[in-house]
Coordinates of C-alpha atoms and ligand atoms in Angstrom, one line a residue:
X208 CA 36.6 134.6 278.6
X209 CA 39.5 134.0 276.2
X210 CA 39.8 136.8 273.8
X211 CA 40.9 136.6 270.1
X212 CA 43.8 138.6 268.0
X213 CA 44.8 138.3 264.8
X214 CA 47.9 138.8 263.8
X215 CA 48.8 140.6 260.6
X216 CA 52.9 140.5 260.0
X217 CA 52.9 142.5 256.4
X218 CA 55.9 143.3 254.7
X219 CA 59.5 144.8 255.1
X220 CA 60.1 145.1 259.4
X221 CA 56.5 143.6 259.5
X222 CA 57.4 140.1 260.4
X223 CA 60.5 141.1 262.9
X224 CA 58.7 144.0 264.9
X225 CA 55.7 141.3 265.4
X226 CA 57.9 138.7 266.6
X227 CA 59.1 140.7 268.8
X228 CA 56.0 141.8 270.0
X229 CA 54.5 138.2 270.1
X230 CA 57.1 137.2 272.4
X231 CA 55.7 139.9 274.9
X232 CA 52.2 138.9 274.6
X233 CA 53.5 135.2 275.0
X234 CA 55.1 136.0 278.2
X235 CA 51.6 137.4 279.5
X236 CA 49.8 134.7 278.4
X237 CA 52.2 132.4 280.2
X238 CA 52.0 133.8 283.6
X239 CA 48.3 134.0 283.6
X240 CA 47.7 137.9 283.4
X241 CA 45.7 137.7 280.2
X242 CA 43.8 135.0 278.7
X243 CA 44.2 135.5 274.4
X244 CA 44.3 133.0 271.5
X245 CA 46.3 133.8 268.6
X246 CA 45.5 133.2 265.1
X247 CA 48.0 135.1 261.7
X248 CA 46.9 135.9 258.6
X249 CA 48.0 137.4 255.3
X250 CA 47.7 141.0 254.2
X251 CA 50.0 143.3 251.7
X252 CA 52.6 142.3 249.4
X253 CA 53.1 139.2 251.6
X254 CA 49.0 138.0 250.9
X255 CA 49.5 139.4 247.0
X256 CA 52.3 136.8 246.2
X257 CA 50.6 134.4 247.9
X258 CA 47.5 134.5 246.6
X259 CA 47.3 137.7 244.5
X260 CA 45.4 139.8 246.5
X261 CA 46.8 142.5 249.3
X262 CA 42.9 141.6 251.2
X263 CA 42.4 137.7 251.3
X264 CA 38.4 137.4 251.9
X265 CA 40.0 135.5 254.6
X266 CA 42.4 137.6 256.4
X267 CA 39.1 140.0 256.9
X268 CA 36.7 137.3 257.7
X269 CA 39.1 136.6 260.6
X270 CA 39.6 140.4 261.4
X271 CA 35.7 140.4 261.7
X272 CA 35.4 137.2 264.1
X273 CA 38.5 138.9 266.5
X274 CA 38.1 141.2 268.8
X275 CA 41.5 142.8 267.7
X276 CA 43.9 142.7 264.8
X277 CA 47.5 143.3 265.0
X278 CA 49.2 144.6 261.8
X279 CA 53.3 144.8 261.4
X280 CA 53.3 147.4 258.5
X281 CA 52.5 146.8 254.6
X282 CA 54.3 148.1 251.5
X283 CA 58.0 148.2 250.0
X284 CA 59.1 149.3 246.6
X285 CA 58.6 145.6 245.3
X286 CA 55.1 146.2 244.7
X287 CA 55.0 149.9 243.8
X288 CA 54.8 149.0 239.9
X289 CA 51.3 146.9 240.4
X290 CA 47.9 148.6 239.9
X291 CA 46.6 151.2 242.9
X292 CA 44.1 147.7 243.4
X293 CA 46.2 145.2 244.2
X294 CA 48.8 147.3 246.2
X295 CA 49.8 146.7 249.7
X296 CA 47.9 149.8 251.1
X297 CA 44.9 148.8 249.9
X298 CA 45.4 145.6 252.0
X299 CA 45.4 148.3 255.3
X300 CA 42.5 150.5 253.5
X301 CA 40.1 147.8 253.4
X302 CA 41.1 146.3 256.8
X303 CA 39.8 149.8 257.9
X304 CA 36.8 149.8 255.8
X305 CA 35.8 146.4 256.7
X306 CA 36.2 147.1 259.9
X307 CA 34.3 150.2 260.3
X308 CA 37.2 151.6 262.0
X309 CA 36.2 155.3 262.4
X310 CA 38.4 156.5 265.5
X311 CA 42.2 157.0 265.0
X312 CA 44.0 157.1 268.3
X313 CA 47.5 158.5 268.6
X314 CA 49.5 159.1 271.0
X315 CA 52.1 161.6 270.8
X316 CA 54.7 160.3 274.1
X317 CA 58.0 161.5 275.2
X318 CA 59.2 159.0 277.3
X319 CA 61.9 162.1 279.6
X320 CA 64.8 159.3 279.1
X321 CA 64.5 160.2 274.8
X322 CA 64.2 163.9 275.2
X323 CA 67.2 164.6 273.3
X324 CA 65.6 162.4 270.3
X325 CA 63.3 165.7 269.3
X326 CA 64.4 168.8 267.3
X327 CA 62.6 171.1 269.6
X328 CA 64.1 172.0 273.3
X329 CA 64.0 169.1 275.7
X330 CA 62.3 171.0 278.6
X331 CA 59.2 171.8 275.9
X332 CA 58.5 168.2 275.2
X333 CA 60.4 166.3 277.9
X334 CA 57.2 164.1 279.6
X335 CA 54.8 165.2 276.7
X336 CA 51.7 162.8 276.9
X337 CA 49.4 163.7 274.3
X338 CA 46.4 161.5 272.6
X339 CA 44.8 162.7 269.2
X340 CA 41.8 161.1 268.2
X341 CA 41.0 161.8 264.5
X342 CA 37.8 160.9 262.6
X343 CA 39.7 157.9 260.5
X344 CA 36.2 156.9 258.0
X345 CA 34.2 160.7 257.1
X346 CA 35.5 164.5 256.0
X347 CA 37.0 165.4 252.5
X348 CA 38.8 161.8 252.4
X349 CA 35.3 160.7 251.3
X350 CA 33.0 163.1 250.4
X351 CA 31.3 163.2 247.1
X352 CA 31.5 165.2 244.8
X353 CA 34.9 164.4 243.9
X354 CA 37.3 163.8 241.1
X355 CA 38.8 166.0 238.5
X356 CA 36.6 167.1 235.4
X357 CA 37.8 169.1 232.1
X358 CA 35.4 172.2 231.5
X359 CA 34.4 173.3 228.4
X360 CA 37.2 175.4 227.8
X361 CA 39.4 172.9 227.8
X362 CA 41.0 174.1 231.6
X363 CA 40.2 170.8 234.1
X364 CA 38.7 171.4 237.5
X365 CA 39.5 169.8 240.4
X366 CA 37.0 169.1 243.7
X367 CA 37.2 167.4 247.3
X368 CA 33.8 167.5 249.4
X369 CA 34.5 167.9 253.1
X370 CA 30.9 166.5 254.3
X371 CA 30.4 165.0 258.4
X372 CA 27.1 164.0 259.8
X373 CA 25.8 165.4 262.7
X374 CA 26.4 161.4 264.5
X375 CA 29.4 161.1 262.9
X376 CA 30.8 163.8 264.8
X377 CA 29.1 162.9 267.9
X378 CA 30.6 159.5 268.3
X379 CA 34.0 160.7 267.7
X380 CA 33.8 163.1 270.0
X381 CA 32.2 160.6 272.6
X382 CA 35.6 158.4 271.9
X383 CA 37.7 161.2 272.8
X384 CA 35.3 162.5 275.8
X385 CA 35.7 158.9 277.2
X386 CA 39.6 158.3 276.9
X387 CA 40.0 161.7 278.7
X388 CA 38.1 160.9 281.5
X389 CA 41.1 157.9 281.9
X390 CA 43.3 160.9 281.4
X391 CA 43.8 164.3 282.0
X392 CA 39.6 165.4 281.6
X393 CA 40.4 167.6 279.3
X394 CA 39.8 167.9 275.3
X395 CA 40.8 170.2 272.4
X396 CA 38.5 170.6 269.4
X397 CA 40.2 171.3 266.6
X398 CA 37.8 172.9 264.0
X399 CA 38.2 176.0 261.1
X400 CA 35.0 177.3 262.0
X401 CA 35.6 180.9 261.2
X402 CA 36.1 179.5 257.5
X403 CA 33.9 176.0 257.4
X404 CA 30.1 175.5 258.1
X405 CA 31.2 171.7 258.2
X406 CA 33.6 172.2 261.0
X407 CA 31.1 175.4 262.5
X408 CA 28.9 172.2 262.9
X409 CA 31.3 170.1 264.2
X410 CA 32.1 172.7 267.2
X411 CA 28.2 173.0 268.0
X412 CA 27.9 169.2 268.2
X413 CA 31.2 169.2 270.6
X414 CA 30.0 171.3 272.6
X415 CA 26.1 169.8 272.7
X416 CA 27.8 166.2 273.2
X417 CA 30.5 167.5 275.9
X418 CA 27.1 168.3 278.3
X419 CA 27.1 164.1 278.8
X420 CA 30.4 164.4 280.4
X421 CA 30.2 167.8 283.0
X422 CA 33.4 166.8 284.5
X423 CA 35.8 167.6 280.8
X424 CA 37.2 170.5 280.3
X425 CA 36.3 171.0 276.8
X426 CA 38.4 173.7 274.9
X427 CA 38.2 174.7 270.7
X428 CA 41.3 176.0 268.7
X429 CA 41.5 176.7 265.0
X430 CA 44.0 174.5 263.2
X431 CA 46.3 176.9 262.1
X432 CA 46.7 177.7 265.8
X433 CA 46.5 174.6 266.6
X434 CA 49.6 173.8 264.7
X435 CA 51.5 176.4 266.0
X436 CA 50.6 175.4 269.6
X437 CA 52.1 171.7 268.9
X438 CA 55.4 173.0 268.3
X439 CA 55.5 176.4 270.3
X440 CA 54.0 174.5 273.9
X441 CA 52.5 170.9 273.1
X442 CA 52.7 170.3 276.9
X443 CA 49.1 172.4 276.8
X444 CA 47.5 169.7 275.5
X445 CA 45.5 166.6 277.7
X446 CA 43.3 164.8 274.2
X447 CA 42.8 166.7 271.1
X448 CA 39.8 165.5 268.7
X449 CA 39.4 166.8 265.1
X450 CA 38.3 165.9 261.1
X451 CA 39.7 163.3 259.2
X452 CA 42.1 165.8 257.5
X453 CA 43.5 167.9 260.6
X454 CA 43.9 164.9 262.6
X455 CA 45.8 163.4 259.7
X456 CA 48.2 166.1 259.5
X457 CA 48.6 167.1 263.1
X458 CA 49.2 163.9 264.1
X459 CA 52.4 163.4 261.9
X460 CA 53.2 166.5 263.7
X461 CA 52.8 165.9 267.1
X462 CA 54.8 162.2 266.6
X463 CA 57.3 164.3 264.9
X464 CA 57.6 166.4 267.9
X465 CA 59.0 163.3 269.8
X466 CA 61.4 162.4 267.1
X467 CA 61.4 158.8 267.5
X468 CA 58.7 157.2 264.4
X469 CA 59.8 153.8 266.2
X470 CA 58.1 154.5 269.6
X471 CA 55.0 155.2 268.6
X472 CA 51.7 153.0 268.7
X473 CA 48.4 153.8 267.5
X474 CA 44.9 152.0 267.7
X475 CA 41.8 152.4 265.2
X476 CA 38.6 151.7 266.6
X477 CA 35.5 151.0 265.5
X478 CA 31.3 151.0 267.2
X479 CA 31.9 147.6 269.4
X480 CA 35.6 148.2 270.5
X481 CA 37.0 146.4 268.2
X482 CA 40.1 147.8 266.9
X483 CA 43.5 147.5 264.6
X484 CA 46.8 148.2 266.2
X485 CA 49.6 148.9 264.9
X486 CA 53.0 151.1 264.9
X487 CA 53.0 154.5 262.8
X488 CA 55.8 153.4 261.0
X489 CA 55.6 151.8 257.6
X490 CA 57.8 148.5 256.6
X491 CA 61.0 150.7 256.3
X492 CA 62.3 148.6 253.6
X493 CA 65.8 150.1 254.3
X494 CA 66.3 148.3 257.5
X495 CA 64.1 145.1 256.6
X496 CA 65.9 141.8 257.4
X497 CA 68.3 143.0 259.0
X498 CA 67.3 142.9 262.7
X499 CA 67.3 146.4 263.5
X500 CA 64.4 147.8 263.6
X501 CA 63.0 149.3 267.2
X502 CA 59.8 146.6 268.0
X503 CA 58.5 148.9 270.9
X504 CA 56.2 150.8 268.7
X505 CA 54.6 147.4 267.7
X506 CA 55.6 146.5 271.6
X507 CA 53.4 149.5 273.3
X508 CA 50.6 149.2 270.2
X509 CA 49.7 145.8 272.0
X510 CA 49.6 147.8 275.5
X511 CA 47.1 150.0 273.7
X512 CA 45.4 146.8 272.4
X513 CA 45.1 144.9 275.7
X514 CA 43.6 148.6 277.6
X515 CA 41.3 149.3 274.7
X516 CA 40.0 146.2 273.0
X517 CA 40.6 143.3 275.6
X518 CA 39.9 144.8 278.6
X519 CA 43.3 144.4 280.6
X520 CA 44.7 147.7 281.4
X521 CA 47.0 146.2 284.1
X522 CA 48.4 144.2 281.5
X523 CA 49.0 147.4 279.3
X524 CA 50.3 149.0 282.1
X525 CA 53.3 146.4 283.0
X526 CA 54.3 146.5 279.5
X527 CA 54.0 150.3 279.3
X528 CA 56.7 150.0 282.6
X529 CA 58.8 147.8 280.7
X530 CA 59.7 149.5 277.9
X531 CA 59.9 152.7 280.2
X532 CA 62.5 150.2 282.3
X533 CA 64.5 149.1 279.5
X534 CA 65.1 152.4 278.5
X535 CA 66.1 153.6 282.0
X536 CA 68.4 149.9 281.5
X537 CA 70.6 152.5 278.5
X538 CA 69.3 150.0 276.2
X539 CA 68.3 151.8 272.5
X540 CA 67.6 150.3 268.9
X541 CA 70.0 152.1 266.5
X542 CA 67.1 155.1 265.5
X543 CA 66.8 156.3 269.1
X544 CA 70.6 155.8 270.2
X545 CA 72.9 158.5 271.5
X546 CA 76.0 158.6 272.9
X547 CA 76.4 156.5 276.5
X548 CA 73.9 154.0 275.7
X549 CA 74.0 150.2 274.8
X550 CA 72.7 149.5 271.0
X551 CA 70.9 146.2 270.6
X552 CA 68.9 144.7 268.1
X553 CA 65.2 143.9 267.7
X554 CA 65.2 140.9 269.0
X555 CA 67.5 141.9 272.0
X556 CA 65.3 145.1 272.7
X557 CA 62.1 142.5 272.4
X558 CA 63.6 140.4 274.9
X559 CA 64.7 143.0 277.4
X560 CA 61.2 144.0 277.2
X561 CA 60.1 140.5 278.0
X562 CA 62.7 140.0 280.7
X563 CA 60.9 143.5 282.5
X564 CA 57.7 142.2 282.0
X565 CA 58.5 140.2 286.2
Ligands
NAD48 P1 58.8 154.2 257.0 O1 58.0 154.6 258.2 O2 58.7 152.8 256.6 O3 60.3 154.6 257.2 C1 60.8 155.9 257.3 C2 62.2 155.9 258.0 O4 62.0 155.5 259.3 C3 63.1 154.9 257.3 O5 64.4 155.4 257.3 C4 63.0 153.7 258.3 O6 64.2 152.9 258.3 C5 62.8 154.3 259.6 N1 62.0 153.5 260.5 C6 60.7 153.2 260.4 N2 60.3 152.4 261.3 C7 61.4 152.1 262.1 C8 61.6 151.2 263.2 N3 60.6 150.5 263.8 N4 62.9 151.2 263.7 C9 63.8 151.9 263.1 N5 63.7 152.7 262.1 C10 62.5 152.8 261.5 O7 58.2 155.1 255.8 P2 58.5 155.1 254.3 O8 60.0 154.8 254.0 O9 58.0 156.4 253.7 O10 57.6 153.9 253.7 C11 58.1 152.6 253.4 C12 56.9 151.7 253.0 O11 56.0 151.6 254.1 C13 56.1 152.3 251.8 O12 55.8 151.2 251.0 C14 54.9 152.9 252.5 O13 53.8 152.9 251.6 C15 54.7 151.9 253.6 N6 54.0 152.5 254.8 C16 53.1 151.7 255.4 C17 52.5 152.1 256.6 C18 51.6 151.1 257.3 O14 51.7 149.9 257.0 N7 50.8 151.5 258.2 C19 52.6 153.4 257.0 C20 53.5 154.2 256.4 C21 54.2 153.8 255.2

């Protein structure tokens, strides 16, 4: 049965890293190995001058009736003077929202032929495959009490709530449980229960949840350690699962540790499967327009949609081989390029990627 995507450009390398990435899912569509209809819509700066909101009721009416969105990125400095309401990010925030995306997926990969791309020692991260799974819709992000109140004395006092459910814990754990059975069968908690009852809770509930699935090896590490591990031996880790807040930050870090922010997909999922994909990059406004910008994060981010929301991993796989081909090809977009190689452009990289697809 055909399946549906939106298509969500954005702002700044939005529209060029989609194109790009279109082209791909064009060329899959054309030999048969997936069956998709396409539909675009606005979001960010690009929906507020059209119509003067960053969230058309219609851009998430159609996210709702898809089984996947694709987003480009949203933001520039264009719209950084408007109200915190009608700026680009709230476009992204409420797509999550809307959505009910509560699982964050992000994979941390070292393709060997980029190893010299990352600060740390090629043989630490050369071939690092890791997938962290952060609570994207719960934690201190959300939780109320909150807000900043002036005491009677004049001195103001500032509070974040960091509040999870015992379900809300349990389903995020189930996500990761399930992608590492695909993977390596084994998961890292990441908790600060020697300091939070939340996160005390959140181990119990791991552990409770991890008897459905006898065959992980499931594992717990305080995020302080946890940090350290990521850069002292991320090669340790298989799937690490964790609070809104952790995930947020050790995420950054464990895409950081592969030194290429334009190789990087991610996926946000919600109850039915239905999920947003998109590069970890923002719109870099720098490079916008001018045909630069590395499309394989957008390019792999559809791999991740086609294995997680449309039920084609083989398709995910060819294109996962491609890029992997291309690169072995010398071919690298000016962020990831080093001496010996052949610089291309986007739409040169896109179509390389295309061209490896057969
Ligand atoms: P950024 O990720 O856009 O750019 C950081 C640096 O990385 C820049 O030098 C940029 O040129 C480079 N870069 C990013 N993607 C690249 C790619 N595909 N190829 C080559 N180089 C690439 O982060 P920023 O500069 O902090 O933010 C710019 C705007 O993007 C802001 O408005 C921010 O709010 C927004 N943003 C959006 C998202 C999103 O849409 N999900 C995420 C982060 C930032």
């Amino acid at each position: 049965m055909s399946k549906k995507i939106l298509v969500v450009a954005g702002d700044g390398i939005g529209p060029e890293i989609v194109a790009e990435a279109m082209k791909v899912l064009q060329a899959l569509q054309a030999d048969g190995s997936i069956d998709v209809s396409i539909e675009d819509a606005l979001i960010g700066g690009a929906a507020y001058d059209a119509v003067g909101d960053p969230l058309p009721a219609e851009t998430l009416e159609a996210a709702k009736a898809s089984d996947a969105v694709l987003l480009g990125a949203v933001g520039g400095p264009k719209w950084e003077p408007l109200h915190i309401s009608k700026r680009p990010e709230k476009g992204l925030l409420g797509m999550r929202a809307g959505l009910g995306l509560f699982a964050n997926l992000r994979p941390a990969i070292l393709y060997p032929q980029l190893a010299d791309a990352s600060t740390l020692k090629a043989d630490v991260v050369s071939g690092l495959d890791i997938m962290i799974v952060r609570e994207l819709t719960g934690g201190i992000y959300f939780g109320q009490p909150r807000g900043v109140e002036t005491l009677p004395s004049g001195e103001r006092k500032g509070v974040n709530t960091l509040v999870y459910t015992e379900s809300e814990v349990e389903r995020i754990c189930r996500v990761a449980f399930d992608i590492a059975m695909k993977r390596g069968k084994k998961v890292c908690s990441v908790d600060k229960a020697n300091v939070l009852e939340c996160t005390e809770m959140w181990r119990e509930v791991a552990v409770k949840t991890a008897a459905d699935y006898p065959e992980i090896d499931l594992s717990h590490m305080y995020v302080d350690n946890a940090a350290m591990q990521l850069v002292r031996a991320p090669k340790q880790f298989d799937v690490m699962v964790t609070t809104n807040m952790f995930g947020d930050i050790l995420s950054d870090c464990a895409a950081m540790l592969t030194g290429s922010i334009g190789m990087l997909p991610s996926a946000s999922l919600n109850a039915d499967g239905q999920g947003m994909y998109e590069p970890i990059h923002g719109s870099a406004p720098d490079i916008a327009g001018k045909g630069v910008a590395n499309p394989l994060a957008t390019i792999l981010s559809v791999a991740m949609m086609l294995r997680y929301s449309l039920d084609a991993p083989a398709a995910a796989d060819r294109i996962e081989k491609a890029v992997s081909q291309v690169l072995d090809q010398g071919l690298r977009t000016a962020d990831i390029m080093s001496e010996g190689m052949r610089q291309v452009g986007t739409a040169e990289m896109g179509d390389a990627v295309v061209a490896a697809l057969s």
